[in-house]
XYZ file of C-alpha atoms in Angstrom:
743
model
C 283.775 95.565 107.408
C 287.004 95.517 105.408
C 285.686 92.938 102.992
C 282.832 95.154 101.820
C 285.401 97.460 100.228
C 287.804 94.685 99.340
C 285.230 92.809 97.252
C 285.770 89.517 98.973
C 289.282 89.093 97.533
C 290.844 87.323 100.519
C 293.253 84.447 100.825
C 294.775 82.507 103.667
C 298.521 82.276 103.919
C 298.386 78.598 103.010
C 297.517 79.552 99.429
C 300.927 81.157 98.985
C 303.274 78.836 100.942
C 305.235 75.963 99.433
C 303.444 72.645 99.823
C 306.091 71.339 102.209
C 305.329 74.146 104.643
C 301.591 73.522 104.795
C 301.969 70.859 107.454
C 303.614 73.385 109.773
C 300.613 75.759 109.843
C 298.810 76.087 113.167
C 296.279 78.675 114.233
C 296.977 81.092 117.063
C 295.540 80.239 120.456
C 293.460 83.449 120.598
C 294.615 83.972 124.207
C 297.871 85.382 125.620
C 301.327 85.213 124.077
C 302.163 82.077 126.058
C 304.538 79.875 124.017
C 303.814 81.892 120.856
C 307.331 81.206 119.596
C 306.369 77.570 119.080
C 303.245 78.456 117.095
C 303.150 79.565 113.493
C 301.096 82.769 112.968
C 298.055 82.412 110.761
C 297.984 85.314 108.325
C 295.095 86.497 106.163
C 296.019 88.358 102.995
C 293.443 90.955 101.948
C 293.758 92.804 98.656
C 291.551 95.804 97.913
C 289.166 95.611 94.988
C 290.767 98.752 93.534
C 294.270 97.220 93.614
C 295.955 96.707 90.257
C 297.529 93.445 91.467
C 295.286 90.718 92.864
C 295.962 88.148 95.593
C 296.717 85.488 92.980
C 299.556 87.649 91.620
C 301.496 87.667 94.926
C 303.653 85.227 96.908
C 303.754 85.345 100.713
C 306.401 83.353 102.588
C 306.753 82.859 106.366
C 309.593 81.234 108.306
C 310.876 81.113 111.889
C 314.124 82.778 112.952
C 314.826 82.150 116.608
C 312.050 83.639 118.737
C 310.475 85.585 115.903
C 308.872 84.898 112.580
C 309.884 86.549 109.324
C 307.729 87.138 106.277
C 308.268 88.261 102.714
C 305.753 89.534 100.146
C 306.859 89.162 96.531
C 305.579 90.056 93.087
C 307.068 87.036 91.296
C 305.892 87.935 87.797
C 306.148 91.003 85.625
C 302.428 91.793 85.423
C 300.713 94.990 84.441
C 299.305 96.627 87.528
C 299.675 100.270 88.493
C 298.870 99.751 92.161
C 299.114 97.361 95.097
C 296.782 97.801 98.061
C 297.251 94.932 100.499
C 296.746 94.223 104.193
C 298.081 91.275 106.211
C 295.867 90.481 109.198
C 296.885 88.209 112.076
C 296.166 87.656 115.759
C 296.872 90.901 117.710
C 298.896 88.738 120.094
C 301.544 89.314 117.421
C 302.931 92.667 116.366
C 305.382 93.817 113.718
C 308.934 93.998 115.029
C 310.299 95.710 111.986
C 309.062 96.171 108.443
C 310.639 97.448 105.253
C 309.187 98.389 101.892
C 311.851 97.153 99.539
C 310.475 98.743 96.381
C 309.460 102.349 97.098
C 309.206 103.647 93.553
C 305.489 104.388 93.840
C 304.016 107.820 93.290
C 302.176 107.202 96.574
C 303.613 104.843 99.206
C 302.251 103.864 102.609
C 303.563 101.228 105.016
C 301.644 100.698 108.261
C 303.121 98.335 110.838
C 302.654 99.992 114.211
C 299.318 98.373 115.089
C 299.036 94.885 116.604
C 297.440 92.388 114.282
C 297.934 94.181 110.972
C 300.600 95.075 108.427
C 299.594 97.109 105.381
C 301.330 98.204 102.194
C 300.027 100.637 99.601
C 301.795 101.522 96.351
C 300.287 103.593 93.557
C 302.694 103.963 90.639
C 303.104 106.927 88.298
C 300.771 106.776 85.311
C 301.946 104.152 82.834
C 304.239 102.331 85.303
C 303.619 98.940 86.886
C 304.375 97.642 90.367
C 307.988 96.394 90.196
C 308.798 92.697 90.067
C 310.521 91.100 93.030
C 310.321 91.412 96.787
C 308.068 94.277 97.873
C 307.908 93.887 101.641
C 309.770 92.151 104.443
C 308.864 92.117 108.124
C 309.264 90.285 111.400
C 306.514 89.302 113.831
C 307.129 89.230 117.582
C 304.769 88.627 120.530
C 302.870 91.792 121.448
C 302.095 90.914 125.033
C 298.432 91.754 124.358
C 295.306 89.724 124.764
C 293.690 88.841 121.471
C 291.356 91.663 120.470
C 290.035 93.486 117.452
C 292.564 95.525 115.512
C 289.927 98.141 114.758
C 289.157 101.118 116.986
C 286.783 104.038 117.058
C 288.356 107.355 115.951
C 289.582 109.297 118.967
C 289.718 113.034 119.616
C 289.069 115.283 116.651
C 289.492 112.394 114.188
C 285.886 111.363 114.658
C 284.351 114.519 116.073
C 280.905 115.472 114.754
C 280.600 119.265 114.914
C 277.543 119.950 112.738
C 274.700 118.186 114.565
C 271.428 120.071 113.969
C 267.816 119.376 114.873
C 264.616 119.900 112.917
C 261.486 120.255 115.053
C 259.059 120.780 112.169
C 257.714 117.220 112.305
C 254.311 116.371 113.703
C 255.269 113.681 116.202
C 259.038 113.388 115.883
C 262.242 115.402 115.918
C 264.854 114.883 113.201
C 268.600 114.980 113.856
C 271.028 115.509 110.968
C 274.829 115.340 110.966
C 277.821 114.583 108.752
C 280.047 111.517 108.909
C 283.407 112.111 110.582
C 286.250 109.566 110.412
C 289.499 111.218 109.396
C 291.374 109.388 106.622
C 288.417 107.192 105.671
C 288.660 108.789 102.270
C 286.241 106.428 100.496
C 283.791 106.835 103.427
C 283.035 103.112 103.778
C 283.204 103.212 107.639
C 286.864 102.148 108.003
C 290.189 103.858 107.327
C 292.207 101.267 105.425
C 294.667 100.829 102.611
C 291.943 101.209 99.954
C 291.623 104.879 100.932
C 294.754 105.635 98.918
C 292.712 105.271 95.713
C 290.340 108.273 96.092
C 293.254 110.283 97.471
C 295.342 109.609 94.366
C 292.490 110.618 92.055
C 292.189 114.110 93.582
C 295.819 114.986 94.377
C 296.526 118.670 93.870
C 292.897 119.768 94.244
C 291.823 122.512 96.620
C 288.913 122.583 99.050
C 288.196 126.212 98.122
C 288.292 126.278 94.301
C 284.558 125.704 93.837
C 284.997 122.261 92.242
C 283.907 119.296 94.391
C 284.922 121.256 97.493
C 282.836 119.145 99.862
C 284.406 115.890 98.667
C 287.899 117.399 98.620
C 287.435 118.429 102.255
C 286.887 114.739 103.066
C 290.225 113.912 101.399
C 292.069 116.804 103.064
C 293.097 114.737 106.061
C 295.488 117.295 107.518
C 293.108 120.217 107.013
C 295.466 122.474 105.045
C 292.816 123.143 102.291
C 294.725 121.061 99.697
C 294.620 117.385 98.774
C 298.285 116.401 98.641
C 300.804 113.746 99.682
C 300.745 115.029 103.257
C 297.268 113.520 103.553
C 298.856 110.053 103.534
C 300.117 110.664 107.081
C 296.633 110.912 108.667
C 295.777 107.582 107.053
C 298.731 105.941 108.745
C 297.826 107.509 112.087
C 294.138 106.588 111.909
C 294.566 103.234 110.201
C 291.660 100.806 110.881
C 289.674 103.426 112.764
C 286.071 102.342 112.280
C 282.645 103.926 112.749
C 279.993 101.204 112.930
C 277.343 103.820 113.623
C 276.319 106.471 116.113
C 274.560 106.438 119.470
C 272.149 109.257 120.246
C 272.091 110.517 123.830
C 269.866 112.918 125.769
C 271.634 114.918 128.500
C 270.432 117.165 131.312
C 273.036 119.810 130.484
C 274.814 121.346 127.479
C 278.201 119.714 128.239
C 278.072 115.960 127.531
C 281.300 115.445 129.483
C 279.753 116.575 132.776
C 276.009 116.078 132.223
C 274.025 112.993 133.105
C 273.121 111.246 129.842
C 270.586 108.675 128.671
C 270.979 106.517 125.563
C 268.020 107.019 123.222
C 268.778 105.212 119.974
C 271.458 103.792 117.704
C 271.798 104.454 114.005
C 273.861 101.981 111.997
C 276.364 103.031 109.348
C 274.291 101.313 106.652
C 271.415 103.720 107.366
C 273.456 106.724 106.200
C 273.342 108.200 102.710
C 275.954 109.681 100.384
C 275.432 111.492 97.110
C 278.298 111.230 94.585
C 281.305 113.426 95.391
C 279.924 114.657 98.726
C 280.337 113.919 102.416
C 278.275 111.068 103.865
C 275.370 112.187 106.054
C 273.245 110.646 108.801
C 269.653 111.386 109.746
C 267.460 110.029 112.521
C 263.872 110.593 113.646
C 263.192 110.498 117.388
C 259.655 110.272 118.727
C 258.704 113.391 120.682
C 257.291 111.114 123.368
C 260.864 110.018 124.182
C 262.148 113.586 124.638
C 262.098 115.953 127.589
C 261.851 119.693 126.828
C 264.954 121.576 127.908
C 267.249 118.548 127.544
C 270.193 118.367 125.137
C 270.915 115.842 122.388
C 274.293 114.682 121.084
C 275.802 111.719 119.221
C 278.889 109.533 119.737
C 280.483 107.257 117.121
C 280.985 103.634 118.112
C 282.946 100.647 116.817
C 281.027 97.425 117.345
C 284.121 95.192 117.088
C 286.117 96.907 119.836
C 283.094 98.129 121.785
C 284.592 101.612 121.984
C 282.836 104.985 121.725
C 284.314 108.206 120.401
C 284.018 111.749 121.663
C 280.587 113.410 121.906
C 279.400 115.795 119.204
C 278.141 119.306 119.704
C 274.914 119.315 121.711
C 271.581 120.720 120.502
C 268.781 121.715 122.826
C 265.300 120.300 122.446
C 262.786 123.029 123.150
C 259.131 122.032 123.245
C 257.518 123.016 119.976
C 255.804 126.372 120.192
C 252.100 125.976 119.535
C 251.349 127.306 116.078
C 248.158 127.991 114.166
C 248.885 125.833 111.128
C 249.900 122.238 111.857
C 250.539 119.027 109.955
C 247.702 116.511 110.338
C 248.388 112.878 111.217
C 249.430 110.733 108.280
C 246.733 109.144 106.174
C 243.429 110.508 104.907
C 241.019 112.937 106.555
C 237.736 114.486 105.447
C 237.792 118.293 105.456
C 234.232 118.945 104.265
C 231.214 116.779 103.449
C 229.658 119.545 101.334
C 229.691 119.419 97.551
C 233.143 120.881 96.957
C 234.686 121.921 93.631
C 238.237 122.748 92.512
C 240.399 122.384 95.649
C 243.800 124.122 95.618
C 246.439 123.052 98.176
C 249.581 124.770 99.463
C 251.912 123.073 101.961
C 253.263 125.906 104.112
C 256.907 126.263 105.085
C 257.894 126.527 108.729
C 256.981 130.084 109.779
C 257.920 131.114 113.340
C 254.859 131.264 115.619
C 252.550 130.502 112.680
C 253.109 127.167 110.923
C 254.876 123.851 110.897
C 256.680 122.818 107.744
C 254.194 121.038 105.496
C 251.054 122.345 107.209
C 248.221 122.264 104.610
C 246.020 125.173 103.566
C 243.222 124.433 101.075
C 241.130 126.966 99.131
C 237.979 125.796 97.328
C 234.371 126.609 96.460
C 231.180 124.757 97.335
C 228.126 124.027 95.201
C 224.553 123.048 95.840
C 223.659 125.831 98.235
C 222.609 129.419 97.713
C 225.881 130.186 95.938
C 229.506 129.113 95.520
C 231.446 130.872 98.302
C 235.239 131.017 98.418
C 236.425 129.027 101.449
C 239.735 128.240 103.145
C 240.452 125.294 105.469
C 243.512 124.568 107.597
C 244.487 122.037 110.269
C 245.136 123.427 113.749
C 244.778 122.654 117.437
C 241.033 122.018 117.046
C 241.400 119.943 113.878
C 240.162 121.263 110.540
C 238.874 124.836 110.608
C 237.046 126.496 107.707
C 236.791 130.218 106.991
C 234.879 132.177 104.323
C 237.459 134.390 102.600
C 235.308 135.624 99.701
C 233.427 138.404 101.528
C 230.098 136.845 100.559
C 230.873 136.669 96.841
C 230.621 133.679 94.526
C 233.686 132.244 92.826
C 234.947 129.424 90.614
C 238.301 127.891 89.606
C 240.354 129.125 92.611
C 244.154 128.819 92.668
C 246.332 129.320 95.759
C 249.912 130.630 95.869
C 252.368 131.419 98.639
C 254.005 134.803 98.045
C 257.690 135.197 98.989
C 258.295 136.674 102.439
C 259.731 140.193 102.386
C 261.440 142.355 104.986
C 261.319 139.723 107.698
C 257.512 139.599 107.541
C 255.526 136.355 107.241
C 254.681 135.292 103.686
C 251.320 136.283 102.237
C 248.728 134.124 100.486
C 247.441 134.901 96.994
C 244.208 133.548 95.523
C 243.486 133.751 91.792
C 239.826 132.922 91.052
C 236.933 133.738 88.761
C 234.463 136.190 90.271
C 230.986 135.155 89.150
C 229.461 138.540 90.028
C 232.245 140.489 88.355
C 232.525 138.202 85.301
C 236.315 138.378 85.525
C 239.373 136.670 86.953
C 240.559 138.456 90.099
C 243.533 138.512 92.440
C 242.936 138.504 96.209
C 245.868 138.891 98.625
C 245.626 137.778 102.271
C 247.635 137.969 105.495
C 248.714 134.482 106.542
C 248.102 135.136 110.238
C 244.325 135.684 110.038
C 243.421 135.731 106.324
C 242.398 139.359 106.420
C 242.154 140.798 102.902
C 245.188 142.961 102.060
C 244.192 143.884 98.529
C 242.267 142.871 95.422
C 242.427 143.718 91.726
C 241.241 142.484 88.359
C 243.429 140.054 86.428
C 241.638 139.714 83.085
C 238.403 138.935 81.286
C 237.173 136.875 78.355
C 233.907 135.903 76.711
C 231.755 134.396 79.456
C 232.972 132.314 82.364
C 236.395 130.668 82.093
C 236.245 126.901 81.729
C 239.743 126.540 83.144
C 242.491 128.649 84.704
C 246.216 127.858 85.062
C 248.486 129.919 87.334
C 252.226 129.945 88.047
C 254.761 132.126 89.857
C 258.511 132.160 89.261
C 261.263 132.391 91.873
C 261.240 136.204 91.640
C 257.539 136.477 92.408
C 256.398 137.195 88.843
C 252.862 135.955 88.176
C 251.258 134.549 85.040
C 247.659 133.405 84.518
C 246.272 131.541 81.496
C 242.463 131.418 81.263
C 240.288 129.651 78.683
C 236.709 130.457 77.657
C 234.039 128.420 75.834
C 231.142 129.167 73.531
C 231.041 131.465 70.530
C 234.332 133.264 70.380
C 236.118 130.645 72.501
C 239.597 131.794 73.418
C 242.709 131.398 75.536
C 243.979 134.564 77.218
C 247.188 135.243 79.147
C 247.521 137.808 81.922
C 250.735 138.883 83.613
C 251.493 141.282 86.430
C 254.154 143.926 85.769
C 256.671 145.435 88.180
C 254.173 148.104 89.271
C 251.616 145.437 90.180
C 249.258 146.054 87.249
C 247.821 143.208 85.186
C 248.028 143.113 81.395
C 246.155 140.625 79.176
C 247.102 139.423 75.687
C 245.381 136.830 73.442
C 246.894 133.412 72.822
C 244.223 131.591 70.806
C 240.804 132.442 69.387
C 238.268 130.283 67.601
C 235.161 128.173 68.009
C 236.811 124.970 69.261
C 236.347 123.511 72.708
C 239.440 123.907 74.901
C 240.192 120.540 76.494
C 243.267 121.271 78.594
C 245.411 124.216 79.672
C 248.732 124.396 81.537
C 250.989 127.435 81.997
C 254.441 127.332 83.607
C 257.422 129.626 83.954
C 260.653 127.925 82.892
C 262.713 127.286 86.080
C 265.907 127.711 84.062
C 264.955 131.253 83.048
C 263.999 130.466 79.436
C 260.782 131.694 77.815
C 257.571 130.731 79.678
C 255.546 127.767 78.415
C 251.849 127.307 77.647
C 250.407 123.979 76.522
C 246.736 123.746 75.570
C 244.444 121.447 73.602
C 241.394 122.326 71.538
C 239.114 120.655 69.028
C 235.604 119.624 68.067
C 233.145 117.146 69.555
C 230.798 115.530 67.024
C 227.679 114.094 68.678
C 225.503 114.029 65.563
C 225.536 110.250 65.372
C 227.991 108.918 67.952
C 230.818 110.641 69.797
C 233.835 111.616 67.720
C 236.625 113.906 68.890
C 239.061 115.839 66.747
C 241.556 117.579 69.055
C 245.060 118.987 68.659
C 247.705 120.121 71.132
C 249.520 123.448 70.817
C 252.673 124.770 72.427
C 253.182 128.453 73.135
C 256.380 130.260 74.166
C 256.186 133.839 75.414
C 258.820 136.046 73.801
C 258.998 139.855 73.657
C 255.463 140.217 74.944
C 253.717 137.877 72.481
C 252.998 134.170 72.281
C 254.570 132.082 69.522
C 252.180 129.152 69.121
C 252.761 125.960 67.124
C 250.868 122.691 66.859
C 252.477 119.595 68.360
C 252.226 116.267 66.538
C 250.095 113.696 68.365
C 248.529 110.566 66.852
C 245.409 110.694 69.038
C 243.190 113.405 70.509
C 245.002 115.139 73.418
C 242.666 116.354 76.146
C 243.873 117.066 79.719
C 247.436 118.439 79.954
C 249.743 119.164 82.890
C 253.173 120.701 82.324
C 256.003 120.163 84.794
C 259.791 120.115 84.977
C 262.286 117.474 86.064
C 264.962 118.224 88.649
C 267.356 119.182 85.806
C 264.708 121.605 84.391
C 263.754 119.312 81.508
C 260.108 120.035 80.572
C 257.761 117.082 80.972
C 254.102 116.693 80.054
C 251.394 114.413 81.397
C 248.343 114.186 79.124
C 245.221 112.160 78.488
C 244.384 111.381 74.872
C 241.343 109.765 73.259
C 241.454 106.971 70.662
C 238.664 105.850 68.349
C 237.053 102.462 68.935
C 234.610 100.675 66.618
C 231.811 98.618 68.166
C 230.206 95.863 66.098
C 226.459 95.595 66.817
C 224.466 92.575 65.571
C 222.121 93.419 62.656
C 223.260 97.063 62.755
C 226.060 99.107 61.283
C 229.282 99.354 63.303
C 229.583 102.390 65.554
C 232.840 104.309 65.998
C 233.418 106.441 69.089
C 236.381 108.377 70.497
C 236.114 106.284 73.613
C 239.507 104.954 74.699
C 241.284 107.544 76.864
C 244.958 106.830 77.653
C 247.696 108.527 79.678
C 250.931 109.597 77.988
C 254.088 111.122 79.429
C 256.246 113.351 77.236
C 259.711 114.833 77.729
C 261.247 117.690 75.766
C 264.676 116.885 74.299
C 265.455 120.450 73.257
C 263.795 120.294 69.851
C 260.780 117.985 70.167
C 258.634 116.042 72.620
C 259.344 112.320 73.104
C 256.237 110.385 74.132
C 255.738 107.210 76.181
C 252.443 105.551 77.082
C 251.994 105.427 80.855
C 248.515 103.873 80.922
C 246.477 102.313 78.120
C 242.714 102.108 78.484
C 240.705 98.992 77.662
C 237.252 98.353 76.236
C 235.179 95.218 75.796
C 231.748 94.357 74.369
C 229.449 91.460 75.186
C 225.793 90.600 74.528
C 223.128 90.467 77.217
C 219.396 90.508 77.867
C 218.574 86.932 76.914
C 218.058 85.532 73.432
C 217.869 87.160 71.110
C 220.102 89.665 72.933
C 218.507 93.002 73.715
C 221.493 94.891 75.013
C 225.213 95.388 74.674
C 227.283 95.336 77.858
C 230.229 97.697 77.471
C 233.106 97.009 79.889
C 235.594 99.848 80.116
C 238.589 101.262 81.966
C 239.339 104.821 80.838
C 241.581 107.582 82.163
C 239.723 110.712 83.242
C 242.513 113.075 84.325
C 246.224 113.182 85.097
C 248.475 115.544 87.038
C 252.052 115.784 88.333
C 252.515 115.203 92.052
C 256.229 116.145 91.871
C 258.940 115.832 89.202
C 258.919 112.319 87.678
C 255.865 111.292 89.730
C 252.277 111.518 88.486
C 248.782 110.425 89.457
C 246.020 109.551 87.042
C 242.368 108.886 87.740
C 240.425 106.313 85.790
C 236.793 105.320 85.407
C 235.956 101.629 85.171
C 232.866 99.472 85.117
C 230.092 98.591 82.707
C 227.371 100.353 80.709
C 224.267 98.646 79.318
C 223.232 99.864 75.842
C 219.840 99.045 74.308
C 220.496 97.441 70.930
C 217.346 98.710 69.272
C 217.675 102.344 70.402
C 221.494 102.346 70.638
C 221.133 104.374 73.857
C 222.715 103.655 77.242
C 220.203 102.609 79.889
C 221.948 101.326 82.995
C 225.230 100.247 84.534
C 227.695 101.179 87.227
C 231.033 102.962 87.087
C 233.770 103.267 89.709
C 236.778 105.548 89.926
C 240.325 104.648 90.852
C 243.448 106.743 91.463
C 246.858 105.341 90.532
C 250.253 106.836 91.421
C 253.188 106.277 89.039
C 256.940 106.936 89.169
C 259.402 107.402 86.333
C 261.954 104.717 85.592
C 264.582 104.661 82.893
C 263.966 106.331 79.524
C 260.788 108.127 80.568
C 259.013 104.830 81.373
C 256.436 105.065 84.167
C 255.349 102.200 86.429
C 252.700 101.925 89.119
C 253.740 102.870 92.649
C 252.149 102.232 96.026
C 253.120 105.680 97.325
C 249.562 107.033 97.312
C 247.231 105.151 99.661
C 244.302 107.580 99.711
C 240.817 106.990 98.374
C 239.984 107.129 94.717
C 238.976 110.590 93.643
C 239.481 113.421 91.218
C 240.774 116.971 91.161
C 243.908 116.095 93.139
C 245.942 119.183 94.062
C 249.496 118.288 95.128
C 252.003 120.278 97.164
C 255.107 119.738 99.281
C 257.211 121.923 101.564
C 260.948 122.181 101.023
C 261.050 119.470 98.378
C 259.656 116.827 100.735
C 257.110 114.129 100.022
C 253.975 115.551 98.391
C 250.526 115.566 99.978
C 247.213 116.280 98.274
C 243.697 117.659 98.633
C 241.077 116.003 96.442
C 237.413 115.200 95.905
C 236.448 111.731 97.054
C 234.299 109.710 94.666
C 232.179 106.604 94.920
C 230.302 104.424 92.458
C 228.499 106.301 89.695
C 225.085 105.047 88.620
C 224.688 105.316 84.860
C 220.941 105.898 85.270
C 221.670 108.842 87.601
C 224.183 110.110 85.099
C 221.608 109.969 82.299
C 218.931 111.672 84.394
C 221.246 114.555 85.232
C 221.501 113.712 88.923
C 225.288 113.266 88.817
C 227.337 116.151 90.217
C 231.032 116.590 89.481
C 231.579 118.006 92.968
C 232.287 115.790 95.973
C 233.347 115.800 99.596
C 236.770 117.304 100.232
C 239.570 115.135 101.651
C 243.259 115.553 102.482
C 245.959 112.858 102.341
C 249.601 112.761 103.334
C 252.078 109.850 103.552
């Protein structure tokens, strides 16, 4: 355990003794102190990795004086080194009779010699000074009268007491326990209190645990609990020296007092399974299967030291109460089909834990269906009976629904808000529902445009302010923006107007409180001879009630856009963009098409967007149909859409396969296309690589959500192979069966 901190810098005593003395070395018997005076102690010198002087810089001498052995540790050279952190380990059958630090000019000094089997010296010099030359330590070793055993021990009493154990019962089939690491004087939190813990202490001397700067970490270093990191915190290190926490054991008891209750060991969690963010206290977390728990029992943890076999005092106890049955629950992991109807535009929200209503992460999906008498607005959730579907549109027909969770107010459950296009009303509307039963609480108009909106983008900030961007096609194509004021009324202002086709639209409030963002693409599609796109991407910022719009440079033709923000509030974009490709056809003129569709990720550096290619599409051409060839076989892999699943993690969908083109007519005739969904995660410098996180079916229209910053889940439309002949005959439908996936 010690060597993990001490970087493997160890040396046996024989490395530092004169050659003539090497023949006298003999290892300890490992048993009692019988005839110890006739045996030379074997000593292991361990120097911490953070020590200014290394093992090679020191000289250790050992000689016998009557019935005891004497040792001396010397710095024989005048070397630069502002600290010495050293431990001498030997058989606990020996103990230190007396020990003296001969050079005590350090800014911080610690000498530990009251524990069998170990002698430790720590010296940290004032800034600019070096450890003095000459003898640093002298000591005598005498028999301890103890059996050989480990020098380490589990922290006793309050030194290792866990007092913040909490349980989280929001899981589907497990309960999560969380607690903080407790081992007083283990200042570097590496599981053992040792001489290396002087280093973090020295770096924070004089700091307070209540000044608002690294308070959590300073509380770890405040060994005496007086709210200040000072020299008095050296004393707890001496008292708790070599106290070790190898991990924790989780117990279930039949009463709230672990000291008197009957307890059953459930699980062990090893120290290596804990986590620690920089400048914080180390934390532990463990999932326990509900099948192993008994309602009404109590859970607690005890630290243990594997070397000594000891356990520390029990933590506070938490009661496990059987989970109250709730309406909204988290489905089993994996993929499930919600509806086999032709579904369009699913919108997912992962609910928070709401007392008597929902588990944390329970999915609610709003969508419309096609192919029947109309396109009703539907809601599905997972409950005791599995997936349940409810018509929430009062018999109306809708398109492009979006689902939001409104902030809870006055101790009431949160409400659900749906923004959708009303086909009968020819307008975008707001519909507000009670979470308990989805009864309609209110409805009002959001905004209108010319015709039906081709796309809608909705966002809500942390204060509950709402913004809706909606794009319209046809003559007088436009992008409109609607916002709801403090009185609850909606106001609409124009963003863009023209005759272009809008290819992508994404509106977001800035999480840092800066001006809201709107990214959209628009351009022309030339099908007069082939298929040529000419698209641009524009950025809008809302300031003083109007949108300031400017074109963004992009070498290709940006299409689908999705705007998100990193954890530090840096804006990031995921887009698809089309590139031109020229096909050479025998005996005919070459044909150029805007056919290659790639995926790019962009990050905003404060003045401009920096772009990286996340996925590059491919295209190939071969001849077929015998000789002379009668057809071209086009082999392609093209991106179709992209969206953020969470900050720094995206999913793109691609279409791949082959298309047969008649050479004489230059028209597609047959072929087969498949879809594939690929998850990606950000690496260094905005570079994205494929990830195996998503294991669901290939699909499109993925809507991602997570509760409390956890792992995201999604609702999406499952897809299968696409027949090119069906596509050409108009039998292909963009809708599909609705599925849900969670990790």
